[in-house]
């Protein structure tokens, strides 16, 4: 999955994963990926790290495609900005 993360989100995702693994706290991030044949998509990830007896870490979680939600949020922000601009006239 990390190979799909777009460059501008990559370091933040790595840092947040490392922090979650070090502190064994829940991980949650929203970020973009580039999927071959599908383009850029927004992903929301939730996971909980668990330390194994051998010192390794296993992750329990899921990833969701939230592209439509992000598009709606962006459209709402744009509509509100346009509304404020019209009111200011």
Tab-separated table of N, CA and C in Angstrom:
chain	number	residue	atom	x	y	z
A	1	UNK	N	0.829	-1.190	0.000
A	1	UNK	CA	0.000	0.000	0.000
A	1	UNK	C	0.878	1.260	0.000
A	2	UNK	N	1.979	1.233	0.725
A	2	UNK	CA	2.832	2.427	0.785
A	2	UNK	C	3.366	2.832	-0.586
A	3	UNK	N	3.533	1.880	-1.483
A	3	UNK	CA	4.018	2.199	-2.828
A	3	UNK	C	3.027	3.058	-3.596
A	4	UNK	N	1.771	3.070	-3.182
A	4	UNK	CA	0.731	3.831	-3.875
A	4	UNK	C	0.543	5.246	-3.326
A	5	UNK	N	1.091	5.528	-2.143
A	5	UNK	CA	0.910	6.838	-1.517
A	5	UNK	C	1.589	7.911	-2.370
A	6	UNK	N	0.881	9.010	-2.629
A	6	UNK	CA	1.447	10.088	-3.447
A	6	UNK	C	2.581	10.767	-2.682
A	7	UNK	N	3.569	11.296	-3.399
A	7	UNK	CA	4.767	11.845	-2.753
A	7	UNK	C	4.494	12.894	-1.671
A	8	UNK	N	3.516	13.764	-1.884
A	8	UNK	CA	3.284	14.836	-0.908
A	8	UNK	C	2.685	14.340	0.415
A	9	UNK	N	2.226	13.119	0.473
A	9	UNK	CA	1.681	12.554	1.709
A	9	UNK	C	2.601	11.492	2.314
A	10	UNK	N	3.578	11.046	1.535
A	10	UNK	CA	4.368	9.866	1.903
A	10	UNK	C	5.077	9.998	3.258
A	11	UNK	N	5.833	11.064	3.465
A	11	UNK	CA	6.596	11.188	4.712
A	11	UNK	C	5.686	11.295	5.926
A	12	UNK	N	4.580	12.036	5.782
A	12	UNK	CA	3.629	12.158	6.896
A	12	UNK	C	3.071	10.796	7.285
A	13	UNK	N	2.758	9.980	6.295
A	13	UNK	CA	2.222	8.646	6.578
A	13	UNK	C	3.269	7.786	7.273
A	14	UNK	N	4.499	7.797	6.758
A	14	UNK	CA	5.576	7.028	7.404
A	14	UNK	C	5.771	7.465	8.854
A	15	UNK	N	5.793	8.773	9.084
A	15	UNK	CA	5.986	9.294	10.442
A	15	UNK	C	4.844	8.883	11.368
A	16	UNK	N	3.620	8.944	10.865
A	16	UNK	CA	2.474	8.604	11.718
A	16	UNK	C	2.447	7.109	12.040
A	17	UNK	N	2.851	6.285	11.093
A	17	UNK	CA	2.929	4.842	11.340
A	17	UNK	C	4.003	4.549	12.379
A	18	UNK	N	5.161	5.180	12.234
A	18	UNK	CA	6.258	4.976	13.188
A	18	UNK	C	5.854	5.402	14.597
A	19	UNK	N	5.169	6.542	14.702
A	19	UNK	CA	4.710	7.028	16.010
A	19	UNK	C	3.713	6.057	16.632
A	20	UNK	N	2.770	5.578	15.835
A	20	UNK	CA	1.778	4.637	16.327
A	20	UNK	C	2.430	3.332	16.781
A	21	UNK	N	3.397	2.859	16.021
A	21	UNK	CA	4.084	1.620	16.386
A	21	UNK	C	4.904	1.794	17.663
A	22	UNK	N	5.545	2.940	17.800
A	22	UNK	CA	6.384	3.187	18.973
A	22	UNK	C	5.567	3.329	20.249
A	23	UNK	N	4.395	3.939	20.141
A	23	UNK	CA	3.576	4.208	21.327
A	23	UNK	C	2.429	3.220	21.501
A	24	UNK	N	2.250	2.346	20.497
A	24	UNK	CA	1.129	1.389	20.496
A	24	UNK	C	-0.213	2.088	20.673
A	25	UNK	N	-0.345	3.230	19.989
A	25	UNK	CA	-1.597	3.983	20.006
A	25	UNK	C	-2.290	3.822	18.660
A	26	UNK	N	-3.608	4.019	18.623
A	26	UNK	CA	-4.335	3.871	17.360
A	26	UNK	C	-3.778	4.792	16.275
A	27	UNK	N	-3.801	4.290	15.052
A	27	UNK	CA	-3.361	5.059	13.887
A	27	UNK	C	-4.576	5.435	13.067
A	28	UNK	N	-4.635	6.700	12.661
A	28	UNK	CA	-5.715	7.182	11.801
A	28	UNK	C	-5.159	8.279	10.912
A	29	UNK	N	-5.325	8.126	9.619
A	29	UNK	CA	-4.871	9.130	8.658
A	29	UNK	C	-5.787	9.142	7.441
A	30	UNK	N	-5.837	10.302	6.789
A	30	UNK	CA	-6.472	10.454	5.489
A	30	UNK	C	-5.384	10.900	4.533
A	31	UNK	N	-5.290	10.240	3.380
A	31	UNK	CA	-4.212	10.540	2.449
A	31	UNK	C	-4.598	10.080	1.054
A	32	UNK	N	-3.829	10.552	0.067
A	32	UNK	CA	-4.100	10.191	-1.317
A	32	UNK	C	-3.138	9.114	-1.812
A	33	UNK	N	-3.677	8.278	-2.678
A	33	UNK	CA	-2.876	7.249	-3.337
A	33	UNK	C	-3.080	7.385	-4.838
A	34	UNK	N	-2.130	6.863	-5.601
A	34	UNK	CA	-2.234	6.820	-7.060
A	34	UNK	C	-2.417	5.361	-7.443
A	35	UNK	N	-3.603	5.011	-7.925
A	35	UNK	CA	-3.913	3.628	-8.269
A	35	UNK	C	-3.873	3.482	-9.788
A	36	UNK	N	-3.036	2.592	-10.296
A	36	UNK	CA	-2.960	2.400	-11.746
A	36	UNK	C	-4.347	2.104	-12.342
A	37	UNK	N	-4.691	2.837	-13.372
A	37	UNK	CA	-5.967	2.641	-14.036
A	37	UNK	C	-7.143	3.328	-13.368
A	38	UNK	N	-6.961	3.841	-12.136
A	38	UNK	CA	-8.061	4.502	-11.421
A	38	UNK	C	-7.722	5.930	-11.029
A	39	UNK	N	-6.461	6.305	-11.134
A	39	UNK	CA	-6.058	7.667	-10.797
A	39	UNK	C	-5.872	7.862	-9.299
A	40	UNK	N	-5.942	9.129	-8.911
A	40	UNK	CA	-5.766	9.475	-7.490
A	40	UNK	C	-7.054	9.214	-6.731
A	41	UNK	N	-6.900	8.617	-5.576
A	41	UNK	CA	-8.036	8.315	-4.702
A	41	UNK	C	-7.664	8.721	-3.282
A	42	UNK	N	-8.641	9.154	-2.519
A	42	UNK	CA	-8.448	9.459	-1.103
A	42	UNK	C	-8.737	8.208	-0.286
A	43	UNK	N	-7.856	7.935	0.673
A	43	UNK	CA	-7.976	6.769	1.543
A	43	UNK	C	-8.017	7.237	2.992
A	44	UNK	N	-8.859	6.593	3.784
A	44	UNK	CA	-8.879	6.805	5.225
A	44	UNK	C	-8.474	5.492	5.863
A	45	UNK	N	-7.454	5.547	6.694
A	45	UNK	CA	-6.967	4.342	7.349
A	45	UNK	C	-7.109	4.407	8.854
A	46	UNK	N	-7.529	3.303	9.422
A	46	UNK	CA	-7.612	3.117	10.867
A	46	UNK	C	-6.880	1.827	11.185
A	47	UNK	N	-6.069	1.839	12.229
A	47	UNK	CA	-5.395	0.611	12.615
A	47	UNK	C	-4.933	0.699	14.061
A	48	UNK	N	-4.804	-0.453	14.682
A	48	UNK	CA	-4.303	-0.547	16.049
A	48	UNK	C	-3.122	-1.509	16.040
A	49	UNK	N	-1.947	-1.034	16.454
A	49	UNK	CA	-0.788	-1.916	16.494
A	49	UNK	C	-0.812	-2.794	17.740
A	50	UNK	N	-0.274	-3.976	17.587
A	50	UNK	CA	-0.151	-4.900	18.725
A	50	UNK	C	1.263	-5.478	18.696
A	51	UNK	N	1.955	-5.375	19.803
A	51	UNK	CA	3.308	-5.918	19.900
A	51	UNK	C	3.238	-7.422	20.109
A	52	UNK	N	3.980	-8.156	19.324
A	52	UNK	CA	4.035	-9.610	19.416
A	52	UNK	C	5.156	-10.031	20.354
A	53	UNK	N	5.068	-11.235	20.902
A	53	UNK	CA	6.110	-11.707	21.827
A	53	UNK	C	7.522	-11.656	21.233
A	54	UNK	N	7.651	-11.807	19.917
A	54	UNK	CA	8.982	-11.777	19.295
A	54	UNK	C	9.477	-10.356	19.031
A	55	UNK	N	8.696	-9.338	19.446
A	55	UNK	CA	9.090	-7.949	19.259
A	55	UNK	C	8.522	-7.317	17.997
A	56	UNK	N	7.953	-8.104	17.118
A	56	UNK	CA	7.342	-7.575	15.911
A	56	UNK	C	6.024	-6.876	16.220
A	57	UNK	N	5.482	-6.241	15.231
A	57	UNK	CA	4.210	-5.535	15.399
A	57	UNK	C	3.235	-6.033	14.351
A	58	UNK	N	2.025	-6.325	14.784
A	58	UNK	CA	0.945	-6.687	13.865
A	58	UNK	C	-0.093	-5.569	13.947
A	59	UNK	N	-0.715	-5.297	12.815
A	59	UNK	CA	-1.686	-4.204	12.737
A	59	UNK	C	-3.070	-4.777	12.472
A	60	UNK	N	-4.048	-4.305	13.243
A	60	UNK	CA	-5.452	-4.678	13.059
A	60	UNK	C	-6.180	-3.425	12.599
A	61	UNK	N	-6.686	-3.428	11.377
A	61	UNK	CA	-7.347	-2.220	10.911
A	61	UNK	C	-7.941	-2.376	9.534
A	62	UNK	N	-8.264	-1.243	8.948
A	62	UNK	CA	-8.869	-1.242	7.620
A	62	UNK	C	-8.599	0.075	6.918
A	63	UNK	N	-8.717	0.027	5.588
A	63	UNK	CA	-8.594	1.202	4.729
A	63	UNK	C	-9.907	1.367	3.973
A	64	UNK	N	-10.357	2.600	3.844
A	64	UNK	CA	-11.587	2.897	3.116
A	64	UNK	C	-11.319	3.946	2.046
A	65	UNK	N	-11.932	3.793	0.891
A	65	UNK	CA	-11.872	4.793	-0.155
A	65	UNK	C	-12.889	5.884	0.196
A	66	UNK	N	-12.393	7.091	0.437
A	66	UNK	CA	-13.267	8.208	0.822
A	66	UNK	C	-13.249	9.312	-0.234
A	67	UNK	N	-12.902	8.958	-1.464
A	67	UNK	CA	-12.786	9.945	-2.538
A	67	UNK	C	-14.073	10.738	-2.724
A	68	UNK	N	-15.213	10.073	-2.763
A	68	UNK	CA	-16.475	10.785	-2.966
A	68	UNK	C	-16.750	11.755	-1.821
A	69	UNK	N	-16.474	11.351	-0.607
A	69	UNK	CA	-16.675	12.240	0.542
A	69	UNK	C	-15.778	13.470	0.425
A	70	UNK	N	-14.516	13.279	0.041
A	70	UNK	CA	-13.581	14.394	-0.105
A	70	UNK	C	-14.034	15.343	-1.210
A	71	UNK	N	-14.530	14.798	-2.307
A	71	UNK	CA	-15.031	15.637	-3.398
A	71	UNK	C	-16.229	16.463	-2.924
A	72	UNK	N	-17.109	15.854	-2.154
A	72	UNK	CA	-18.265	16.566	-1.613
A	72	UNK	C	-17.806	17.673	-0.665
A	73	UNK	N	-16.849	17.363	0.213
A	73	UNK	CA	-16.331	18.361	1.148
A	73	UNK	C	-15.715	19.545	0.404
A	74	UNK	N	-14.943	19.257	-0.649
A	74	UNK	CA	-14.319	20.326	-1.431
A	74	UNK	C	-15.367	21.168	-2.138
A	75	UNK	N	-16.399	20.540	-2.658
A	75	UNK	CA	-17.475	21.274	-3.320
A	75	UNK	C	-18.223	22.151	-2.317
A	76	UNK	N	-18.425	21.660	-1.108
A	76	UNK	CA	-19.110	22.429	-0.073
A	76	UNK	C	-18.284	23.645	0.332
A	77	UNK	N	-16.983	23.469	0.490
A	77	UNK	CA	-16.101	24.592	0.822
A	77	UNK	C	-16.151	25.647	-0.278
A	78	UNK	N	-16.099	25.215	-1.530
A	78	UNK	CA	-16.156	26.147	-2.652
A	78	UNK	C	-17.495	26.880	-2.693
A	79	UNK	N	-18.582	26.175	-2.447
A	79	UNK	CA	-19.910	26.789	-2.451
A	79	UNK	C	-20.034	27.821	-1.337
A	80	UNK	N	-19.503	27.503	-0.171
A	80	UNK	CA	-19.562	28.461	0.948
A	80	UNK	C	-18.715	29.694	0.655
A	81	UNK	N	-17.563	29.502	0.039
A	81	UNK	CA	-16.706	30.638	-0.320
A	81	UNK	C	-17.414	31.524	-1.340
A	82	UNK	N	-18.074	30.916	-2.317
A	82	UNK	CA	-18.810	31.682	-3.325
A	82	UNK	C	-19.961	32.443	-2.676
A	83	UNK	N	-20.620	31.795	-1.733
A	83	UNK	CA	-21.729	32.445	-1.029
A	83	UNK	C	-21.236	33.653	-0.238
A	84	UNK	N	-20.103	33.505	0.458
A	84	UNK	CA	-19.537	34.615	1.215
A	84	UNK	C	-19.126	35.755	0.282
A	85	UNK	N	-18.569	35.406	-0.873
A	85	UNK	CA	-18.172	36.425	-1.846
A	85	UNK	C	-19.373	37.188	-2.356
A	86	UNK	N	-20.485	36.485	-2.603
A	86	UNK	CA	-21.715	37.145	-3.070
A	86	UNK	C	-22.302	38.056	-2.011
A	87	UNK	N	-22.219	37.629	-0.746
A	87	UNK	CA	-22.748	38.446	0.339
A	87	UNK	C	-21.917	39.713	0.547
A	88	UNK	N	-20.634	39.628	0.249
A	88	UNK	CA	-19.735	40.762	0.440
A	88	UNK	C	-19.911	41.835	-0.624
A	89	UNK	N	-20.575	41.506	-1.721
A	89	UNK	CA	-20.752	42.467	-2.823
A	89	UNK	C	-21.734	43.540	-2.495
